Amino acid sequence: MNKLYDRFAEEAREAMSSFPDLQLCIREDSLPYLTGDLVLFDENDVMYDKYSIRIECPNDYPNSFPLVYETNQRLPHNIDWHIYANGHFCICTPIEEYIYCAKGFMLKSFIKNQVLPYLHNQSFREKEGYFLNERSHGSMGILESLYDILQINDLIKVYSILVYIYENSKPPRTSKCFCGADRKYRHCHKESYETLKSIGQGRLLGIISYLNNFQLI
């Protein structure tokens, strides 16, 4: 295994201390992965559901999320259930994934903060027929995440801000904000700039190009 796979295996062993129904599998013919059960507890710490899952190390870990699959064919493989056709979970929008990865994470925190909430939502969907706080699919989901990050619900303005962030270095803290509001940068979009810049120029350009390719602009 290379260093990234070694890191995944090391973090997997640590995660197993918090999730004892998971076990690490390392084989010469595949990437390392965790497999087993994740138990869901309600607000009173009473077990109410359980999923059998497989968590695979991706080729660029930890710059991308591990690939997570439900292994008992319980959940349908379609995007309306936030599951890709090949079975791995669509946990969040790409830009939210990029931001989460840019901050750095451990496998144990990924399971706790991403996989478990996703599974709770799936159980809620099975019972109630709809998801809580559901993002739209595809381009609209990306836009919704950008609206939240920038606190702006104007498509053209969001696009122009993304282009500015991609093309420019961080502005002085006391300068007027690049969004056009009559506020200083440090009191307006400083955090948004730093968050979006953290995902890297390549991924930021990819988001801009994605919006263009789908003729949203």
GROMACS .gro file of C-alpha atoms in nm:
model
  217
    1MET     CA    1   0.000   0.000   0.000
    2ASN     CA    2   0.108   0.359  -0.054
    3LYS     CA    3   0.116   0.619   0.221
    4LEU     CA    4  -0.242   0.734   0.161
    5TYR     CA    5  -0.372   0.380   0.199
    6ASP     CA    6  -0.157   0.333   0.509
    7ARG     CA    7  -0.313   0.648   0.651
    8PHE     CA    8  -0.663   0.519   0.578
    9ALA     CA    9  -0.582   0.187   0.748
   10GLU     CA   10  -0.440   0.363   1.053
   11GLU     CA   11  -0.745   0.589   1.082
   12ALA     CA   12  -0.973   0.289   1.028
   13ARG     CA   13  -0.822   0.114   1.329
   14GLU     CA   14  -0.885   0.426   1.538
   15ALA     CA   15  -1.244   0.452   1.409
   16MET     CA   16  -1.309   0.091   1.510
   17SER     CA   17  -1.259   0.189   1.875
   18SER     CA   18  -1.572   0.407   1.845
   19PHE     CA   19  -1.757   0.182   1.601
   20PRO     CA   20  -1.676  -0.173   1.719
   21ASP     CA   21  -1.909  -0.343   1.469
   22LEU     CA   22  -1.678  -0.238   1.185
   23GLN     CA   23  -1.371  -0.432   1.078
   24LEU     CA   24  -1.078  -0.339   0.856
   25CYS     CA   25  -1.010  -0.544   0.544
   26ILE     CA   26  -0.675  -0.520   0.364
   27ARG     CA   27  -0.623  -0.728   0.051
   28GLU     CA   28  -0.363  -0.717  -0.223
   29ASP     CA   29  -0.627  -0.701  -0.497
   30SER     CA   30  -0.826  -0.405  -0.358
   31LEU     CA   31  -0.797  -0.081  -0.166
   32PRO     CA   32  -0.840  -0.106   0.213
   33TYR     CA   33  -1.195  -0.077   0.341
   34LEU     CA   34  -1.409  -0.095   0.651
   35THR     CA   35  -1.709  -0.324   0.656
   36GLY     CA   36  -1.975  -0.411   0.912
   37ASP     CA   37  -2.266  -0.244   1.088
   38LEU     CA   38  -2.335   0.111   1.198
   39VAL     CA   39  -2.594   0.143   1.472
   40LEU     CA   40  -2.826   0.444   1.495
   41PHE     CA   41  -2.938   0.576   1.834
   42ASP     CA   42  -3.222   0.817   1.910
   43GLU     CA   43  -3.203   1.124   2.135
   44ASN     CA   44  -3.233   0.895   2.440
   45ASP     CA   45  -2.940   0.679   2.328
   46VAL     CA   46  -3.173   0.393   2.244
   47MET     CA   47  -3.084   0.190   1.935
   48TYR     CA   48  -3.354   0.226   1.671
   49ASP     CA   49  -3.190   0.117   1.344
   50LYS     CA   50  -2.883  -0.046   1.193
   51TYR     CA   51  -2.716  -0.042   0.852
   52SER     CA   52  -2.462  -0.279   0.702
   53ILE     CA   53  -2.205  -0.072   0.518
   54ARG     CA   54  -1.872  -0.076   0.339
   55ILE     CA   55  -1.637   0.225   0.349
   56GLU     CA   56  -1.368   0.220   0.081
   57CYS     CA   57  -1.050   0.423   0.056
   58PRO     CA   58  -1.048   0.640  -0.261
   59ASN     CA   59  -0.739   0.686  -0.476
   60ASP     CA   60  -0.686   1.043  -0.352
   61TYR     CA   61  -0.772   1.004   0.018
   62PRO     CA   62  -0.817   1.234   0.210
   63ASN     CA   63  -0.872   1.489  -0.068
   64SER     CA   64  -1.201   1.315  -0.145
   65PHE     CA   65  -1.455   1.140   0.073
   66PRO     CA   66  -1.430   0.764   0.123
   67LEU     CA   67  -1.682   0.574  -0.088
   68VAL     CA   68  -1.964   0.445   0.132
   69TYR     CA   69  -2.201   0.166   0.028
   70GLU     CA   70  -2.500  -0.003   0.195
   71THR     CA   71  -2.442  -0.375   0.153
   72ASN     CA   72  -2.782  -0.534   0.225
   73GLN     CA   73  -2.961  -0.389  -0.079
   74ARG     CA   74  -3.195  -0.209   0.157
   75LEU     CA   75  -3.172   0.132  -0.009
   76PRO     CA   76  -3.261   0.187  -0.378
   77HIS     CA   77  -2.979   0.291  -0.608
   78ASN     CA   78  -3.117   0.614  -0.750
   79ILE     CA   79  -3.038   0.980  -0.706
   80ASP     CA   80  -3.376   1.056  -0.545
   81TRP     CA   81  -3.242   0.858  -0.248
   82HIS     CA   82  -2.903   1.032  -0.278
   83ILE     CA   83  -2.736   0.712  -0.395
   84TYR     CA   84  -2.545   0.687  -0.722
   85ALA     CA   85  -2.624   0.411  -0.972
   86ASN     CA   86  -2.316   0.213  -0.862
   87GLY     CA   87  -2.441   0.219  -0.503
   88HIS     CA   88  -2.216   0.467  -0.325
   89PHE     CA   89  -2.371   0.741  -0.115
   90CYS     CA   90  -2.418   1.098  -0.238
   91ILE     CA   91  -2.355   1.249   0.105
   92CYS     CA   92  -2.341   1.618   0.010
   93THR     CA   93  -2.275   1.847  -0.286
   94PRO     CA   94  -1.926   1.845  -0.442
   95ILE     CA   95  -1.841   2.192  -0.313
   96GLU     CA   96  -1.942   2.096   0.043
   97GLU     CA   97  -1.721   1.788   0.012
   98TYR     CA   98  -1.429   1.998  -0.115
   99ILE     CA   99  -1.461   2.239   0.178
  100TYR     CA  100  -1.485   1.957   0.433
  101CYS     CA  101  -1.177   1.789   0.286
  102ALA     CA  102  -0.981   2.116   0.271
  103LYS     CA  103  -1.027   2.160   0.645
  104GLY     CA  104  -0.879   1.816   0.706
  105PHE     CA  105  -1.059   1.523   0.863
  106MET     CA  106  -1.007   1.184   1.022
  107LEU     CA  107  -1.205   0.877   0.922
  108LYS     CA  108  -1.371   0.857   1.264
  109SER     CA  109  -1.501   1.215   1.237
  110PHE     CA  110  -1.615   1.150   0.879
  111ILE     CA  111  -1.827   0.857   0.999
  112LYS     CA  112  -1.965   1.057   1.292
  113ASN     CA  113  -2.030   1.387   1.114
  114GLN     CA  114  -2.116   1.273   0.762
  115VAL     CA  115  -2.216   0.906   0.743
  116LEU     CA  116  -2.430   0.879   1.056
  117PRO     CA  117  -2.640   1.193   0.979
  118TYR     CA  118  -2.685   1.062   0.625
  119LEU     CA  119  -2.814   0.728   0.756
  120HIS     CA  120  -3.041   0.897   1.010
  121ASN     CA  121  -3.191   1.089   0.719
  122GLN     CA  122  -3.236   0.770   0.518
  123SER     CA  123  -3.423   0.608   0.809
  124PHE     CA  124  -3.641   0.917   0.838
  125ARG     CA  125  -3.714   0.899   0.463
  126GLU     CA  126  -3.815   0.534   0.490
  127LYS     CA  127  -4.057   0.614   0.773
  128GLU     CA  128  -4.195   0.953   0.668
  129GLY     CA  129  -4.152   0.948   0.291
  130TYR     CA  130  -3.925   1.254   0.263
  131PHE     CA  131  -3.585   1.380   0.374
  132LEU     CA  132  -3.519   1.655   0.627
  133ASN     CA  133  -3.321   1.957   0.501
  134GLU     CA  134  -3.273   1.798   0.159
  135ARG     CA  135  -3.053   1.958  -0.105
  136SER     CA  136  -3.163   1.955  -0.467
  137HIS     CA  137  -2.975   1.730  -0.708
  138GLY     CA  138  -2.705   1.830  -0.955
  139SER     CA  139  -2.651   2.194  -1.046
  140MET     CA  140  -2.926   2.329  -0.822
  141GLY     CA  141  -2.777   2.153  -0.520
  142ILE     CA  142  -2.441   2.316  -0.591
  143LEU     CA  143  -2.613   2.653  -0.620
  144GLU     CA  144  -2.796   2.604  -0.291
  145SER     CA  145  -2.469   2.531  -0.114
  146LEU     CA  146  -2.310   2.840  -0.271
  147TYR     CA  147  -2.609   3.052  -0.167
  148ASP     CA  148  -2.556   2.934   0.191
  149ILE     CA  149  -2.182   3.000   0.187
  150LEU     CA  150  -2.211   3.347   0.033
  151GLN     CA  151  -2.548   3.441   0.189
  152ILE     CA  152  -2.656   3.567  -0.153
  153ASN     CA  153  -2.948   3.427  -0.354
  154ASP     CA  154  -2.864   3.591  -0.685
  155LEU     CA  155  -2.720   3.354  -0.946
  156ILE     CA  156  -2.536   3.614  -1.154
  157LYS     CA  157  -2.384   3.773  -0.845
  158VAL     CA  158  -2.274   3.436  -0.707
  159TYR     CA  159  -2.106   3.356  -1.037
  160SER     CA  160  -1.923   3.689  -1.050
  161ILE     CA  161  -1.802   3.643  -0.691
  162LEU     CA  162  -1.670   3.296  -0.773
  163VAL     CA  163  -1.479   3.436  -1.070
  164TYR     CA  164  -1.338   3.715  -0.851
  165ILE     CA  165  -1.222   3.468  -0.587
  166TYR     CA  166  -1.062   3.249  -0.852
  167GLU     CA  167  -0.879   3.536  -1.024
  168ASN     CA  168  -0.771   3.749  -0.727
  169SER     CA  169  -0.557   3.728  -0.417
  170LYS     CA  170  -0.705   3.802  -0.078
  171PRO     CA  171  -0.800   4.171  -0.054
  172PRO     CA  172  -0.687   4.395   0.232
  173ARG     CA  173  -0.903   4.354   0.541
  174THR     CA  174  -1.007   4.719   0.541
  175SER     CA  175  -1.095   4.742   0.170
  176LYS     CA  176  -1.454   4.756   0.048
  177CYS     CA  177  -1.594   4.409  -0.010
  178PHE     CA  178  -1.570   4.275  -0.364
  179CYS     CA  179  -1.938   4.172  -0.356
  180GLY     CA  180  -2.042   4.535  -0.405
  181ALA     CA  181  -2.200   4.585  -0.064
  182ASP     CA  182  -2.115   4.903   0.124
  183ARG     CA  183  -1.923   4.710   0.389
  184LYS     CA  184  -1.559   4.641   0.457
  185TYR     CA  185  -1.427   4.307   0.337
  186ARG     CA  186  -1.344   4.185   0.687
  187HIS     CA  187  -1.705   4.235   0.795
  188CYS     CA  188  -1.862   4.092   0.480
  189HIS     CA  189  -1.720   3.808   0.268
  190LYS     CA  190  -1.380   3.748   0.430
  191GLU     CA  191  -1.481   3.407   0.568
  192SER     CA  192  -1.653   3.309   0.243
  193TYR     CA  193  -1.344   3.406   0.041
  194GLU     CA  194  -1.114   3.201   0.263
  195THR     CA  195  -1.351   2.903   0.262
  196LEU     CA  196  -1.386   2.890  -0.115
  197LYS     CA  197  -1.019   2.964  -0.182
  198SER     CA  198  -0.926   2.673   0.047
  199ILE     CA  199  -1.064   2.413  -0.196
  200GLY     CA  200  -0.788   2.497  -0.446
  201GLN     CA  201  -0.780   2.674  -0.780
  202GLY     CA  202  -0.847   2.359  -0.980
  203ARG     CA  203  -1.162   2.267  -0.795
  204LEU     CA  204  -1.280   2.628  -0.782
  205LEU     CA  205  -1.241   2.654  -1.160
  206GLY     CA  206  -1.426   2.325  -1.192
  207ILE     CA  207  -1.727   2.467  -1.007
  208ILE     CA  208  -1.724   2.778  -1.228
  209SER     CA  209  -1.700   2.566  -1.543
  210TYR     CA  210  -1.973   2.332  -1.417
  211LEU     CA  211  -2.215   2.622  -1.379
  212ASN     CA  212  -2.127   2.743  -1.728
  213ASN     CA  213  -2.160   2.401  -1.887
  214PHE     CA  214  -2.513   2.364  -1.753
  215GLN     CA  215  -2.605   2.705  -1.891
  216LEU     CA  216  -2.700   2.846  -1.555
  217ILE     CA  217  -2.530   3.174  -1.642
   0.00000   0.00000   0.00000
